[in-house]
PDB file of C-alpha atoms in Angstrom:
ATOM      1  CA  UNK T   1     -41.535 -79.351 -19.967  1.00 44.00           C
ATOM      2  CA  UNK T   2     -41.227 -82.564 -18.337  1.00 46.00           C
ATOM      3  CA  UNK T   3     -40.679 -83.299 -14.691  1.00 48.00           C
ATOM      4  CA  UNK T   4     -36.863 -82.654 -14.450  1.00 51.00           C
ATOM      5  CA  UNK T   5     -36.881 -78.954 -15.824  1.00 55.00           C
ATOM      6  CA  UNK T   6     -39.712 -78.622 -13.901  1.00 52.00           C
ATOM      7  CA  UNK T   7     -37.468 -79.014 -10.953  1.00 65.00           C
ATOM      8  CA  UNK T   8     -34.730 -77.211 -12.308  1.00 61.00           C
ATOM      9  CA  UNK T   9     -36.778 -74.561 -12.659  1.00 59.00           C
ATOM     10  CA  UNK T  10     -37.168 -74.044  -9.352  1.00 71.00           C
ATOM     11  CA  UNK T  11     -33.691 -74.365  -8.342  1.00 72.00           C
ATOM     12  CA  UNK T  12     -32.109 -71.470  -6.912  1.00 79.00           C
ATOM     13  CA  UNK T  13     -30.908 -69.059  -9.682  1.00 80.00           C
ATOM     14  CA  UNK T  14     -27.409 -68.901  -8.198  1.00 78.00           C
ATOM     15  CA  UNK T  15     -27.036 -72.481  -8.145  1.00 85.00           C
ATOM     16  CA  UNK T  16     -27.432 -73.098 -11.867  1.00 87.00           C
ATOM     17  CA  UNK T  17     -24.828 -74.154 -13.534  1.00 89.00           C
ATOM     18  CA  UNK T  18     -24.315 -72.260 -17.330  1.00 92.00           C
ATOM     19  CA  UNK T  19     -25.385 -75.699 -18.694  1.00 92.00           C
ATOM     20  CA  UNK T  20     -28.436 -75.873 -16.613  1.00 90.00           C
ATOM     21  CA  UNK T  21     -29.547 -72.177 -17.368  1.00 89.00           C
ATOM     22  CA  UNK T  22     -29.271 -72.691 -21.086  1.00 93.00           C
ATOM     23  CA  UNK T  23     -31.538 -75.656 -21.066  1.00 91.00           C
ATOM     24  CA  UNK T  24     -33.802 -73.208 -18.861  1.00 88.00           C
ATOM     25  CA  UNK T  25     -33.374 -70.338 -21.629  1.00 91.00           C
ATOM     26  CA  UNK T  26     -33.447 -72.970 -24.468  1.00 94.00           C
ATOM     27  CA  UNK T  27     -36.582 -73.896 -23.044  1.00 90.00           C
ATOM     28  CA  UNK T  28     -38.490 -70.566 -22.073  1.00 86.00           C
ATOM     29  CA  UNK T  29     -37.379 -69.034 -25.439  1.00 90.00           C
ATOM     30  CA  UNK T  30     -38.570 -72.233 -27.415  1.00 92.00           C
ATOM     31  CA  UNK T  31     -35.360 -72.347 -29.619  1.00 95.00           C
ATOM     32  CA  UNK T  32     -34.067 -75.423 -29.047  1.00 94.00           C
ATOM     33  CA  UNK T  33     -30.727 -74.492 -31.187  1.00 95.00           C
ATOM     34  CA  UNK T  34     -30.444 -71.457 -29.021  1.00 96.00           C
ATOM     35  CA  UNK T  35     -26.372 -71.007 -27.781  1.00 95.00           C
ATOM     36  CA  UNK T  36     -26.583 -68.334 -25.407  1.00 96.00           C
ATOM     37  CA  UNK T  37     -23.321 -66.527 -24.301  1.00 95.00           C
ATOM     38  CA  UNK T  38     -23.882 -66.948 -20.398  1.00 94.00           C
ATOM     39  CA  UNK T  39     -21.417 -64.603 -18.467  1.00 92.00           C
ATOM     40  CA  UNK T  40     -22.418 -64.769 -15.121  1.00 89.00           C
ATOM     41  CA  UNK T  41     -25.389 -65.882 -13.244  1.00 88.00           C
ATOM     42  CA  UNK T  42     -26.874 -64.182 -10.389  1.00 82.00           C
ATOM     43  CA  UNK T  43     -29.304 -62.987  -8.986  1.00 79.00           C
ATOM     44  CA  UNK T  44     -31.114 -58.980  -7.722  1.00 76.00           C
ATOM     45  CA  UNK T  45     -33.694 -58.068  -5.502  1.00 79.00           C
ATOM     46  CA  UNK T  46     -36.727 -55.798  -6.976  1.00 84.00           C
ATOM     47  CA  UNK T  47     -37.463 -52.585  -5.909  1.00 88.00           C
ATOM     48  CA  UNK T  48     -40.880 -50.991  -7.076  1.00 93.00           C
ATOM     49  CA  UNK T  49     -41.224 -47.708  -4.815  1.00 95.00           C
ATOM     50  CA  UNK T  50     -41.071 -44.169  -4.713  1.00 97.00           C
ATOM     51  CA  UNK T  51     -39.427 -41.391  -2.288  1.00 98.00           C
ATOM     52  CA  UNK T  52     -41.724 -39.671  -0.123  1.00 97.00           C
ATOM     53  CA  UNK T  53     -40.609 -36.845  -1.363  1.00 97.00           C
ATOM     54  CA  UNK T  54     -38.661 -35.510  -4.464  1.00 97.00           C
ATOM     55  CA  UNK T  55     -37.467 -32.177  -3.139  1.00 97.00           C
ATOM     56  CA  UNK T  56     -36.222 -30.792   0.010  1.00 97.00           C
ATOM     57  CA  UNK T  57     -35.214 -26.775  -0.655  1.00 95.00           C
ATOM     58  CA  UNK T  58     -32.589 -26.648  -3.343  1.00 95.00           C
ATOM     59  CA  UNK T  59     -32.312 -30.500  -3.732  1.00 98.00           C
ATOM     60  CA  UNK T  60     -34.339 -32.826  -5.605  1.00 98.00           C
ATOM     61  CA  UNK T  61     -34.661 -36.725  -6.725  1.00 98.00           C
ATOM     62  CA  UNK T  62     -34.994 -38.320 -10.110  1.00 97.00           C
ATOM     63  CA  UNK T  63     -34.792 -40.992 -11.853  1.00 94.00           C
ATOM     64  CA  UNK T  64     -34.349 -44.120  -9.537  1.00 93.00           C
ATOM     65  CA  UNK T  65     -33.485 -42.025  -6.451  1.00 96.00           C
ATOM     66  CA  UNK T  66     -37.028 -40.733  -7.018  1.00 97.00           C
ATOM     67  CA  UNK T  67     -38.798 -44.135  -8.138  1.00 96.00           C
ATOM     68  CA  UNK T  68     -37.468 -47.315  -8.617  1.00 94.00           C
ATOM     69  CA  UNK T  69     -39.638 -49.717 -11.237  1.00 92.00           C
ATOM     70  CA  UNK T  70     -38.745 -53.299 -11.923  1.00 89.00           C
ATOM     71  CA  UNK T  71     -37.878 -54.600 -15.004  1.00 85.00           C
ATOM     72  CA  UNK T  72     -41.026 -56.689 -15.193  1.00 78.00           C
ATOM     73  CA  UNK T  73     -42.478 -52.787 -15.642  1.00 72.00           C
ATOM     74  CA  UNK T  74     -40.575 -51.966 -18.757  1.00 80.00           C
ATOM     75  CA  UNK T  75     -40.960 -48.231 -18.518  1.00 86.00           C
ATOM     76  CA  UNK T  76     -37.924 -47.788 -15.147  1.00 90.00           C
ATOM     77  CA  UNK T  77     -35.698 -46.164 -18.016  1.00 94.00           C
ATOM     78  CA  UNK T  78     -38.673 -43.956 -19.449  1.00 93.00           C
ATOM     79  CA  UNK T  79     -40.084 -42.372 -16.738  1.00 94.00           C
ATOM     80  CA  UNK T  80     -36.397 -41.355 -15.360  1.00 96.00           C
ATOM     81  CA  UNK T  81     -35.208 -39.821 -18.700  1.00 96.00           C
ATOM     82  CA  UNK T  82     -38.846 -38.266 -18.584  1.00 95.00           C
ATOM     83  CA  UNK T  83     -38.719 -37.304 -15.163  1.00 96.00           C
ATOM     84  CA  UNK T  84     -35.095 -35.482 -15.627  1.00 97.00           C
ATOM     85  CA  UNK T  85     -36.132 -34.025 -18.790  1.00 97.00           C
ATOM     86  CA  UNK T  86     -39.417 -32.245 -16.955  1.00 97.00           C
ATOM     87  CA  UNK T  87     -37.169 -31.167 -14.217  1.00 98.00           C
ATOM     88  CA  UNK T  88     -34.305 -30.119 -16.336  1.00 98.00           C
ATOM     89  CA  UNK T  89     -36.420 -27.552 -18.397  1.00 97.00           C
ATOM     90  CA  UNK T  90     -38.150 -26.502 -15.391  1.00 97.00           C
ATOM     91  CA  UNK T  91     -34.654 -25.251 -13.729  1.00 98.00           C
ATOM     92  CA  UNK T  92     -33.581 -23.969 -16.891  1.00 98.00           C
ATOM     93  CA  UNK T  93     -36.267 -21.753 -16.508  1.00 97.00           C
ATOM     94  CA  UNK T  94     -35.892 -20.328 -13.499  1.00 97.00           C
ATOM     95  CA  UNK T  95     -32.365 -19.868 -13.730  1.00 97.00           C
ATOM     96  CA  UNK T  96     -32.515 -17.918 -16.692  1.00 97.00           C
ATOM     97  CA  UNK T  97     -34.980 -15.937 -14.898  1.00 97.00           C
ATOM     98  CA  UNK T  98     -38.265 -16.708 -17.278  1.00 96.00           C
ATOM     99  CA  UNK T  99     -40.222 -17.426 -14.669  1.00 96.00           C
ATOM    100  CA  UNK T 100     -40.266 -18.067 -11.050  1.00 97.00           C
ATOM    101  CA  UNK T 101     -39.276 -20.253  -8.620  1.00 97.00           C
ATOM    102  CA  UNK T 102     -42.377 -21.351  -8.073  1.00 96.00           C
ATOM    103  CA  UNK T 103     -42.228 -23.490 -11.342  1.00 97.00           C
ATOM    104  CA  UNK T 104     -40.299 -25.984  -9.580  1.00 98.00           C
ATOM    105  CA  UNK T 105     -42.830 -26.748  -7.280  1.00 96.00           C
ATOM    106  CA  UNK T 106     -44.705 -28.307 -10.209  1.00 96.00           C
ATOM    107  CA  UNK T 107     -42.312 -30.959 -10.631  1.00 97.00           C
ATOM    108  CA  UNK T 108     -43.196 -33.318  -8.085  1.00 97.00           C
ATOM    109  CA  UNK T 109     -46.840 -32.365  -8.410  1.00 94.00           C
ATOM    110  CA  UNK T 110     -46.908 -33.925 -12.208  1.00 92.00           C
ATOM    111  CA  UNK T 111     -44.306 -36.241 -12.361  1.00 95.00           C
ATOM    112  CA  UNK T 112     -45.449 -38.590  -9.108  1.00 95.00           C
ATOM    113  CA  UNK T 113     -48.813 -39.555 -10.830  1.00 90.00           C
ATOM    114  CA  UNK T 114     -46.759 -40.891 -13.755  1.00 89.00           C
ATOM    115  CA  UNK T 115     -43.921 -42.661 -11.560  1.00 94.00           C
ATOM    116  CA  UNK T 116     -46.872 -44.124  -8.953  1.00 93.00           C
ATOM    117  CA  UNK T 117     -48.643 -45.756 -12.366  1.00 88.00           C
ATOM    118  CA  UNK T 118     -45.392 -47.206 -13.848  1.00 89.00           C
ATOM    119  CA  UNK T 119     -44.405 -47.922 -10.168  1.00 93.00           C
ATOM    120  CA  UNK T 120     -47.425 -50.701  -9.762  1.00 89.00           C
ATOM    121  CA  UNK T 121     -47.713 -51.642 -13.273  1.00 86.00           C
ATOM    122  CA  UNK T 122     -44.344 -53.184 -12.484  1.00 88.00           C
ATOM    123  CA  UNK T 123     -45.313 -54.945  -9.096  1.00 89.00           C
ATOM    124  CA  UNK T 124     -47.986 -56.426 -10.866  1.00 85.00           C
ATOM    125  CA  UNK T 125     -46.970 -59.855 -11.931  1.00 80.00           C
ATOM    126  CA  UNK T 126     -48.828 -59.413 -15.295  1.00 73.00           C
ATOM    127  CA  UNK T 127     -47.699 -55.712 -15.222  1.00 70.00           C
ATOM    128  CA  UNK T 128     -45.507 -55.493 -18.639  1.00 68.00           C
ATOM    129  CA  UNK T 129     -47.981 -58.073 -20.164  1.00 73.00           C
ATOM    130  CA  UNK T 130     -51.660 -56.314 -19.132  1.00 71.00           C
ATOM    131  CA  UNK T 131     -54.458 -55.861 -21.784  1.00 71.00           C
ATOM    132  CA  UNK T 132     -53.953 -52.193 -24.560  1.00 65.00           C
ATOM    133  CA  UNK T 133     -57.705 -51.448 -22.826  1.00 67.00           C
ATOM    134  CA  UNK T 134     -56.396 -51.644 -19.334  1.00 69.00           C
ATOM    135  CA  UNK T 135     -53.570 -49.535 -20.669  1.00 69.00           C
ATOM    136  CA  UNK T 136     -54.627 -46.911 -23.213  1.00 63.00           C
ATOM    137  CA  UNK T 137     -56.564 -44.673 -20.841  1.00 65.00           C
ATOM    138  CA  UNK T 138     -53.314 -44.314 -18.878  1.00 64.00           C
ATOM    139  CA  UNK T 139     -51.051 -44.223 -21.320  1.00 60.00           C
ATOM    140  CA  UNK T 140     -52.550 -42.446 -24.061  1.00 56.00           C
ATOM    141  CA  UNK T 141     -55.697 -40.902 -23.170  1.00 52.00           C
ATOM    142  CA  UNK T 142     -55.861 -39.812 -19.233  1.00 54.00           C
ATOM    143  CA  UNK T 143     -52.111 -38.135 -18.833  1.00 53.00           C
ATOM    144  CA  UNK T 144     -52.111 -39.910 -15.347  1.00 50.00           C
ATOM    145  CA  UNK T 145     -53.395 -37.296 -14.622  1.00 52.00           C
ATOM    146  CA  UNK T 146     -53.437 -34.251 -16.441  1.00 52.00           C
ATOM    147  CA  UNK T 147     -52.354 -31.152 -13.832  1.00 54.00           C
ATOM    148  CA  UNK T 148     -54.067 -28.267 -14.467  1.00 55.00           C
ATOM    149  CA  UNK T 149     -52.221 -25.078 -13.936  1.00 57.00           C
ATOM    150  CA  UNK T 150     -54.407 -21.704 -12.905  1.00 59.00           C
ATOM    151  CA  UNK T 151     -55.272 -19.598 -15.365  1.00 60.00           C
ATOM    152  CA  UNK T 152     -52.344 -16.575 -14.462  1.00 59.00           C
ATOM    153  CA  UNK T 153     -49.885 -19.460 -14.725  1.00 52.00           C
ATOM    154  CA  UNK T 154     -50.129 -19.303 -18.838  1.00 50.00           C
ATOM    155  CA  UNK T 155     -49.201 -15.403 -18.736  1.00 54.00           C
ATOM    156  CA  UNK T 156     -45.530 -16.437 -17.348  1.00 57.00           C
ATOM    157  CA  UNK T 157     -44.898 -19.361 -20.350  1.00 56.00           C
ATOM    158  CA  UNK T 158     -46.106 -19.921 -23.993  1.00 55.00           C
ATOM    159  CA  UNK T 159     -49.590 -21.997 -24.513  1.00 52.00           C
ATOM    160  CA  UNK T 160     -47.767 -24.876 -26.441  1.00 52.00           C
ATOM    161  CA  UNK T 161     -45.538 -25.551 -22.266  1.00 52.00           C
ATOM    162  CA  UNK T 162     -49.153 -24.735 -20.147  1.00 51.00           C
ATOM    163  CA  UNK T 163     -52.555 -25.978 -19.629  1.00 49.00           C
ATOM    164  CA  UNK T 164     -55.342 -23.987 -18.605  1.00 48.00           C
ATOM    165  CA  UNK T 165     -58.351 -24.617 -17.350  1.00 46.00           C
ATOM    166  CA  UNK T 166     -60.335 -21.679 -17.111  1.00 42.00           C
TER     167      UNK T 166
END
C-alpha cells in the first residue's frame, strides 16, 4: 500500500465513496481485477456481551437477546442455533411431562460457559484468527466446561442426553 490508501484507509467508512471502497477491497483482498457489487456503505457498532440472566420464571433469552458476539468471532450464528436447540429440547421435555421442571434450570447453567468463550473470542482483535492450540482444548476437548449432572439426574433421561459423574 502506498501512502494515499494508507490514508484512505483511515477515512471514515461512511465517507467512502463506492469507488474508494473498491480500491480498499481490491486492495485487502489482493485481486486487483476484483469488481465488487457495492450496495450501500455503512457502518454498525459491535456488541460482544451477555444478559445477566437468561431466565426470569416462565421467560427466557437466546440467541442474541442472550449473547451478542461480533462478527470478528465467527461463531454469533452457532452458539444461538445451539443455544435454542438446547433450550428447545429441554422444554419439549417438560411439557410432554418426561421430566421435570427442574430441567430447565440447566439451561443457563451449560449454555453461559459456551456463550462467555465465543463472547471474548470475538472481542479479541485476533479472536477469529487465534492459534488451533489456543483453540482445541475449548473447542474440542474441554466442553467449556463440561456440567456434570448428579447421579439421580440419569434415572429421569437416557445415558446417550446425561452425564454422570458418580
Amino acid at each position: 500500500m502506498d501512502g494515499v490508501e494508507r490514508d484512505l484507509a483511515r477515512q471514515s467508512v461512511a465517507s467512502l465513496t463506492k469507488e474508494q471502497a473498491t480500491r480498499l477491497i481490491r486492495l485487502g483482498s489482493g485481486l486487483t481485477d476484483l469488481e465488487p457489487r457495492i450496495e450501500r456503505i455503512g457502518t454498525f457498532t459491535f456488541a460482544a456481551q451477555l444478559a445477566d440472566r437468561w431466565r426470569d420464571g416462565a421467560v427466557f433469552l437466546t440467541g442474541d437477546a442472550a449473547h451478542q458476539i461480533t462478527p470478528r468471532g465467527r461463531t454469533g450464528m452457532n452458539t444461538a442455533i445451539q443455544s435454542a436447540h438446547d433450550l428447545g429440547w429441554k422444554l419439549a421435555w417438560v411439557l410432554r411431562g418426561w421430566t421435570g421442571p427442574q430441567l430447565l434450570d440447566t439451561y443457563e447453567t451449560e449454555r453461559r460457559p459456551v456463550a462467555a468463550h465465543n463472547v471474548a473470542r470475538s472481542a479479541d482483535p485476533h479472536g477469529g484468527t487465534r492459534l488451533a492450540a489456543q483453540e482445541l482444548p475449548a473447542d474440542l476437548g474441554g466442553r467449556i466446561p463440561h456440567v456434570w449432572l448428579p447421579s439421580h439426574a440419569s434415572a429421569r433421561c437416557p445415558p446417550s442426553t446425561c452425564s454422570d459423574a458418580d
